[in-house]
Amino acid sequence: MTRDVYRLGQVFSESSLPDVTYVAPAEAQRLKGSLVTPGKHVTLVGPSGSGKSTVAKRALDSAGIDAERVHSFNGRTHAKSRSIIDVFGAELGVATTAEAVEARLRALEMVVIDDVHHLSLEARTELASNLKLWHERGIRLFMIGIAKTSEAILGHDPELAIRNDTWQLGTQSDAFMDALMTKGEQALNIRFDAASRATAIEAANGSPSIFQAICRLSCVEADVMRTAADELQVSVDLPEIGSLVVQQYDGRYLKKVVSLARGRRGARSVHDTYYEIIEQVAKSSKNHISRDELYHAVVTPADPRKKDRIRSSFYRAIKALPTVIEENGLSEVLIYENDTLTIDDPTLRFYLDHLDFSRVKSQVNIRRVGYEYDVAVSFAGSDRAVVDNLVEVLKARGLEVFYDFDQQAQLWGKDLRKELARVYGRQAQYMIVCLSDDYPERDWTTFEFEIGRNAASKRTEDYLLPLVIGTNRPAITGLPATVGHISLSERSMEDVAEYLLEKIATLPPISPSALQLPPAP
């Protein structure tokens, strides 16, 4: 009997999930049932690498839908379009009007939109608003995308739920993986030993894409590039194969993980708290990590003399974590809610498990040691409305700002003179002195300025940054008129934030640990 000969990429491939090793997941039969039900829209969601596109194609073929009356396209192609009517007009070659688009859609049995999540929010919102009407007019859509639920793509509309069947393709069982590997063995005439089989299944953690990658790279290491004439034994050396799999996914994840470890855009956190949090997530090997677990890993082991500052930095980082995740395009696979960080993608979990984290550390550029805040603001209470706006602008650029209203819990019950002396004297990289006619007249601003002036005398770089927020620059003892200032009458708050970022970016690495805390007056 002549054996069919396959190339390795036809059998094992993490990018395309080949037909040769296709194993139908449990959801496939239910998906087929929805496709053969007249009038139903269908949505298939799941993480990257779960095989959605392959399962969708197989389900369409098995449902007996006329391929000549199916139009398929990828949402990535129209990512910049703000209108779903414009998208359909371009795809179907008709005028970009609702009437022309609907007439063409009714002539089709089904329209398939792969990577629907790549459509703009405006286009998806318009798509969702039309689904009910199109359902009534016999128009059917099959939407495939990366998301936890269809609501994440189309929004929440109870009326839509009965017209749109949603199936979620998640992680797969060990039996699924075993069947996939068996098909690969038969196609390539190879045999994985029992230990290797168990190792590969456990390491993949239910991800078909990761499992395909492990199998393919193990074959490469065994020099199996096509169907063997005689049966060959293949083993899985996980440390070696894991490293190779990580390289395959570097393009998808490395830059994002590095950016996540750097924290908020532009921030210069003293303790590199974001880096430490993400490093602990990588070390944990868990899909769910509580805030308390992270706290005990990052804060508890700290030097007692630094623990208060590290604790404060940790809670600020945790508070901003959802924003940082969204900024780095990881919100579909990494979720922080209810005080728990969840990795919702087994591919990312595998990547973190096997990533050499020194690669991340080398790109994060561990920040300056000793300053908890990029800047502290000193101002008269009568100017709080202006300063409040300024602080929001600075924070929006990722800067760590000491602002008394943000620190009410920390300051409550403490000797404010000692606490503020510590902050202004030792914990801020810069101090913005918000100058107005009231500034030199207030006792607290006089105290803060004296602390700042003493700190400035012990530093080798600029510290006091005068910012005129009133109509004139008042004369202040200890702040010569020759010291350069910025005025909000001439520059915007956004300009101030940009100038501050420029100053921070050009600072040489130093440590203020030798600075002595000046006594409170």
Short mmCIF file of N, CA, C and O in Angstrom, two decimals, residues 420-500:
data_model
loop_
_atom_site.label_atom_id
_atom_site.label_comp_id
_atom_site.label_asym_id
_atom_site.label_seq_id
_atom_site.Cartn_x
_atom_site.Cartn_y
_atom_site.Cartn_z
N LEU A 420 5.35 65.87 54.56
CA LEU A 420 5.60 66.69 53.38
C LEU A 420 7.09 67.02 53.24
O LEU A 420 7.60 67.12 52.12
N ALA A 421 7.77 67.16 54.37
CA ALA A 421 9.22 67.38 54.31
C ALA A 421 9.91 66.18 53.66
O ALA A 421 10.84 66.33 52.85
N ARG A 422 9.43 64.97 53.98
CA ARG A 422 10.00 63.76 53.39
C ARG A 422 9.76 63.71 51.89
O ARG A 422 10.66 63.39 51.10
N VAL A 423 8.53 64.05 51.47
CA VAL A 423 8.20 64.00 50.05
C VAL A 423 8.97 65.06 49.27
O VAL A 423 9.67 64.76 48.30
N TYR A 424 8.85 66.31 49.68
CA TYR A 424 9.49 67.39 48.94
C TYR A 424 11.01 67.32 49.03
O TYR A 424 11.71 67.74 48.11
N GLY A 425 11.52 66.78 50.14
CA GLY A 425 12.96 66.75 50.31
C GLY A 425 13.65 65.58 49.66
O GLY A 425 14.78 65.71 49.18
N ARG A 426 12.98 64.40 49.61
CA ARG A 426 13.72 63.21 49.18
C ARG A 426 13.01 62.34 48.16
O ARG A 426 13.64 61.49 47.54
N GLN A 427 11.71 62.49 47.97
CA GLN A 427 10.99 61.51 47.16
C GLN A 427 10.57 62.00 45.78
O GLN A 427 10.02 61.23 45.01
N ALA A 428 10.81 63.26 45.47
CA ALA A 428 10.41 63.80 44.17
C ALA A 428 11.63 64.14 43.33
O ALA A 428 12.59 64.73 43.82
N GLN A 429 11.57 63.76 42.06
CA GLN A 429 12.64 64.11 41.13
C GLN A 429 12.68 65.62 40.89
O GLN A 429 13.74 66.23 40.82
N TYR A 430 11.49 66.22 40.75
CA TYR A 430 11.37 67.66 40.55
C TYR A 430 10.26 68.20 41.44
O TYR A 430 9.36 67.46 41.86
N MET A 431 10.30 69.48 41.65
CA MET A 431 9.24 70.17 42.38
C MET A 431 8.79 71.35 41.53
O MET A 431 9.58 72.25 41.23
N ILE A 432 7.53 71.31 41.10
CA ILE A 432 6.97 72.44 40.36
C ILE A 432 6.42 73.43 41.38
O ILE A 432 5.56 73.09 42.19
N VAL A 433 6.95 74.63 41.35
CA VAL A 433 6.51 75.69 42.24
C VAL A 433 5.50 76.54 41.48
O VAL A 433 5.86 77.26 40.54
N CYS A 434 4.23 76.42 41.84
CA CYS A 434 3.15 77.09 41.13
C CYS A 434 2.99 78.52 41.67
O CYS A 434 2.39 78.74 42.74
N LEU A 435 3.55 79.46 40.96
CA LEU A 435 3.67 80.84 41.45
C LEU A 435 2.43 81.67 41.10
O LEU A 435 1.98 81.70 39.96
N SER A 436 1.92 82.31 42.13
CA SER A 436 0.82 83.26 41.99
C SER A 436 1.01 84.32 43.07
O SER A 436 1.91 84.22 43.91
N ASP A 437 0.17 85.34 43.10
CA ASP A 437 0.31 86.39 44.11
C ASP A 437 0.14 85.83 45.52
O ASP A 437 0.72 86.35 46.48
N ASP A 438 -0.64 84.73 45.65
CA ASP A 438 -0.88 84.16 46.97
C ASP A 438 0.25 83.26 47.46
O ASP A 438 0.35 82.98 48.66
N TYR A 439 1.08 82.77 46.54
CA TYR A 439 2.08 81.77 46.91
C TYR A 439 3.00 82.24 48.04
O TYR A 439 3.19 81.53 49.05
N PRO A 440 3.62 83.43 47.94
CA PRO A 440 4.55 83.85 49.01
C PRO A 440 3.85 84.26 50.30
O PRO A 440 4.52 84.50 51.31
N GLU A 441 2.53 84.33 50.28
CA GLU A 441 1.78 84.81 51.45
C GLU A 441 1.30 83.68 52.36
O GLU A 441 0.81 83.95 53.46
N ARG A 442 1.43 82.43 51.93
CA ARG A 442 0.87 81.32 52.70
C ARG A 442 1.96 80.59 53.50
O ARG A 442 3.07 80.36 53.00
N ASP A 443 1.62 80.18 54.71
CA ASP A 443 2.59 79.50 55.58
C ASP A 443 3.03 78.15 55.00
O ASP A 443 4.21 77.81 55.02
N TRP A 444 2.05 77.37 54.49
CA TRP A 444 2.40 76.05 53.99
C TRP A 444 3.28 76.12 52.75
O TRP A 444 4.22 75.34 52.60
N THR A 445 3.01 77.05 51.86
CA THR A 445 3.85 77.17 50.67
C THR A 445 5.26 77.63 51.05
O THR A 445 6.24 77.18 50.45
N THR A 446 5.36 78.50 52.06
CA THR A 446 6.68 78.93 52.52
C THR A 446 7.45 77.73 53.06
O THR A 446 8.64 77.54 52.77
N PHE A 447 6.76 76.90 53.84
CA PHE A 447 7.39 75.69 54.38
C PHE A 447 7.83 74.75 53.25
O PHE A 447 8.97 74.27 53.23
N GLU A 448 6.94 74.48 52.31
CA GLU A 448 7.26 73.58 51.20
C GLU A 448 8.42 74.11 50.38
O GLU A 448 9.31 73.35 49.98
N PHE A 449 8.42 75.41 50.13
CA PHE A 449 9.49 75.98 49.32
C PHE A 449 10.84 75.87 50.02
O PHE A 449 11.87 75.59 49.38
N GLU A 450 10.87 76.09 51.33
CA GLU A 450 12.13 75.98 52.07
C GLU A 450 12.67 74.55 52.00
O GLU A 450 13.87 74.33 51.83
N ILE A 451 11.78 73.57 52.14
CA ILE A 451 12.19 72.18 52.00
C ILE A 451 12.77 71.94 50.60
O ILE A 451 13.82 71.32 50.43
N GLY A 452 12.06 72.42 49.57
CA GLY A 452 12.52 72.26 48.19
C GLY A 452 13.84 72.94 47.94
O GLY A 452 14.72 72.42 47.24
N ARG A 453 14.02 74.13 48.53
CA ARG A 453 15.26 74.87 48.33
C ARG A 453 16.44 74.14 48.96
O ARG A 453 17.53 74.07 48.38
N ASN A 454 16.23 73.57 50.15
CA ASN A 454 17.30 72.81 50.79
C ASN A 454 17.65 71.56 49.98
O ASN A 454 18.82 71.20 49.84
N ALA A 455 16.60 70.89 49.44
CA ALA A 455 16.85 69.70 48.62
C ALA A 455 17.62 70.08 47.36
O ALA A 455 18.53 69.37 46.94
N ALA A 456 17.25 71.21 46.76
CA ALA A 456 17.90 71.65 45.51
C ALA A 456 19.38 71.92 45.74
O ALA A 456 20.21 71.67 44.86
N SER A 457 19.73 72.42 46.92
CA SER A 457 21.14 72.75 47.20
C SER A 457 22.01 71.51 47.29
O SER A 457 23.23 71.60 47.20
N LYS A 458 21.38 70.32 47.46
CA LYS A 458 22.14 69.07 47.60
C LYS A 458 22.13 68.25 46.32
O LYS A 458 22.66 67.14 46.31
N ARG A 459 21.53 68.76 45.27
CA ARG A 459 21.45 68.00 44.03
C ARG A 459 22.35 68.60 42.95
O ARG A 459 22.63 69.80 42.96
N THR A 460 22.75 67.72 42.05
CA THR A 460 23.62 68.18 40.97
C THR A 460 22.85 68.61 39.73
O THR A 460 23.43 69.14 38.79
N GLU A 461 21.53 68.35 39.72
CA GLU A 461 20.72 68.76 38.58
C GLU A 461 19.59 69.66 39.05
O GLU A 461 19.40 69.87 40.26
N ASP A 462 18.84 70.20 38.11
CA ASP A 462 17.72 71.08 38.45
C ASP A 462 16.72 70.35 39.35
O ASP A 462 16.53 69.14 39.22
N TYR A 463 16.10 71.10 40.22
CA TYR A 463 15.05 70.52 41.06
C TYR A 463 13.83 71.43 41.08
O TYR A 463 12.72 71.00 40.76
N LEU A 464 14.00 72.69 41.45
CA LEU A 464 12.89 73.63 41.51
C LEU A 464 12.53 74.12 40.11
O LEU A 464 13.39 74.65 39.39
N LEU A 465 11.27 73.94 39.72
CA LEU A 465 10.81 74.35 38.40
C LEU A 465 9.69 75.38 38.56
O LEU A 465 8.54 75.02 38.82
N PRO A 466 9.99 76.66 38.45
CA PRO A 466 8.97 77.70 38.64
C PRO A 466 7.96 77.70 37.49
O PRO A 466 8.33 77.69 36.32
N LEU A 467 6.68 77.70 37.84
CA LEU A 467 5.61 77.76 36.86
C LEU A 467 4.66 78.89 37.28
O LEU A 467 4.01 78.79 38.34
N VAL A 468 4.61 79.91 36.49
CA VAL A 468 3.75 81.05 36.81
C VAL A 468 2.32 80.71 36.38
O VAL A 468 2.05 80.52 35.19
N ILE A 469 1.42 80.63 37.37
CA ILE A 469 0.03 80.32 37.04
C ILE A 469 -0.87 81.54 37.25
O ILE A 469 -2.06 81.50 36.91
N GLY A 470 -0.29 82.60 37.82
CA GLY A 470 -1.04 83.84 37.99
C GLY A 470 -0.72 84.83 36.89
O GLY A 470 -0.14 84.48 35.86
N THR A 471 -1.05 86.08 37.13
CA THR A 471 -0.82 87.10 36.10
C THR A 471 0.63 87.58 36.11
O THR A 471 1.14 88.03 35.08
N ASN A 472 1.31 87.48 37.27
CA ASN A 472 2.69 87.94 37.37
C ASN A 472 3.52 86.92 38.13
O ASN A 472 3.00 86.08 38.87
N ARG A 473 4.85 87.05 37.98
CA ARG A 473 5.75 86.21 38.77
C ARG A 473 6.10 86.97 40.04
O ARG A 473 6.78 88.00 39.99
N PRO A 474 5.65 86.49 41.20
CA PRO A 474 5.93 87.21 42.45
C PRO A 474 7.38 87.02 42.87
O PRO A 474 8.02 86.02 42.54
N ALA A 475 7.89 87.98 43.59
CA ALA A 475 9.25 87.87 44.13
C ALA A 475 9.22 86.93 45.33
O ALA A 475 8.39 87.05 46.22
N ILE A 476 10.15 85.96 45.34
CA ILE A 476 10.23 84.99 46.43
C ILE A 476 11.67 84.89 46.90
O ILE A 476 12.58 84.67 46.08
N THR A 477 11.87 85.07 48.18
CA THR A 477 13.21 84.95 48.74
C THR A 477 13.75 83.55 48.50
O THR A 477 13.10 82.56 48.81
N GLY A 478 14.94 83.48 47.93
CA GLY A 478 15.55 82.18 47.66
C GLY A 478 15.30 81.68 46.26
O GLY A 478 15.84 80.64 45.87
N LEU A 479 14.50 82.41 45.48
CA LEU A 479 14.26 82.02 44.09
C LEU A 479 14.60 83.22 43.21
O LEU A 479 13.74 84.07 42.93
N PRO A 480 15.86 83.33 42.80
CA PRO A 480 16.28 84.50 42.02
C PRO A 480 15.46 84.68 40.76
O PRO A 480 15.02 83.70 40.14
N ALA A 481 15.27 85.92 40.37
CA ALA A 481 14.51 86.22 39.16
C ALA A 481 15.21 85.67 37.92
O ALA A 481 14.60 85.53 36.86
N THR A 482 16.51 85.36 38.06
CA THR A 482 17.28 84.85 36.91
C THR A 482 17.00 83.36 36.64
O THR A 482 17.42 82.84 35.60
N VAL A 483 16.33 82.67 37.58
CA VAL A 483 15.98 81.26 37.35
C VAL A 483 14.84 81.19 36.33
O VAL A 483 13.80 81.83 36.50
N GLY A 484 15.06 80.43 35.29
CA GLY A 484 14.08 80.36 34.20
C GLY A 484 12.74 79.82 34.67
O GLY A 484 12.67 78.92 35.52
N HIS A 485 11.67 80.36 34.10
CA HIS A 485 10.33 79.90 34.46
C HIS A 485 9.50 79.71 33.20
O HIS A 485 9.88 80.13 32.10
N ILE A 486 8.36 79.07 33.37
CA ILE A 486 7.35 78.94 32.31
C ILE A 486 6.09 79.58 32.83
O ILE A 486 5.77 79.47 34.02
N SER A 487 5.38 80.24 31.96
CA SER A 487 4.12 80.89 32.36
C SER A 487 2.95 80.26 31.60
O SER A 487 3.02 80.07 30.38
N LEU A 488 1.87 79.96 32.32
CA LEU A 488 0.69 79.41 31.67
C LEU A 488 -0.02 80.43 30.80
O LEU A 488 -0.92 80.08 30.03
N SER A 489 0.38 81.67 30.91
CA SER A 489 -0.19 82.68 30.01
C SER A 489 0.44 82.59 28.62
O SER A 489 -0.08 83.13 27.66
N GLU A 490 1.59 81.88 28.54
CA GLU A 490 2.31 81.76 27.27
C GLU A 490 2.38 80.32 26.76
O GLU A 490 2.58 80.09 25.56
N ARG A 491 2.25 79.35 27.64
CA ARG A 491 2.35 77.94 27.28
C ARG A 491 1.16 77.18 27.86
O ARG A 491 0.65 77.53 28.92
N SER A 492 0.76 76.12 27.17
CA SER A 492 -0.36 75.30 27.65
C SER A 492 0.12 74.30 28.70
O SER A 492 1.33 74.05 28.84
N MET A 493 -0.81 73.71 29.42
CA MET A 493 -0.46 72.67 30.38
C MET A 493 0.14 71.45 29.68
O MET A 493 1.01 70.78 30.22
N GLU A 494 -0.32 71.17 28.47
CA GLU A 494 0.25 70.07 27.68
C GLU A 494 1.72 70.36 27.37
O GLU A 494 2.55 69.45 27.37
N ASP A 495 2.04 71.63 27.09
CA ASP A 495 3.44 72.01 26.86
C ASP A 495 4.27 71.75 28.11
O ASP A 495 5.40 71.25 28.03
N VAL A 496 3.72 72.11 29.26
CA VAL A 496 4.44 71.90 30.53
C VAL A 496 4.75 70.41 30.71
O VAL A 496 5.87 70.04 31.08
N ALA A 497 3.77 69.55 30.46
CA ALA A 497 3.98 68.10 30.59
C ALA A 497 5.07 67.63 29.63
O ALA A 497 5.93 66.81 29.99
N GLU A 498 5.06 68.14 28.41
CA GLU A 498 6.05 67.73 27.42
C GLU A 498 7.45 68.17 27.83
O GLU A 498 8.42 67.41 27.71
N TYR A 499 7.58 69.40 28.34
CA TYR A 499 8.88 69.88 28.78
C TYR A 499 9.41 69.03 29.94
O TYR A 499 10.61 68.72 30.02
N LEU A 500 8.51 68.66 30.85
CA LEU A 500 8.92 67.84 31.99
C LEU A 500 9.38 66.46 31.53
O LEU A 500 10.40 65.95 32.02
#
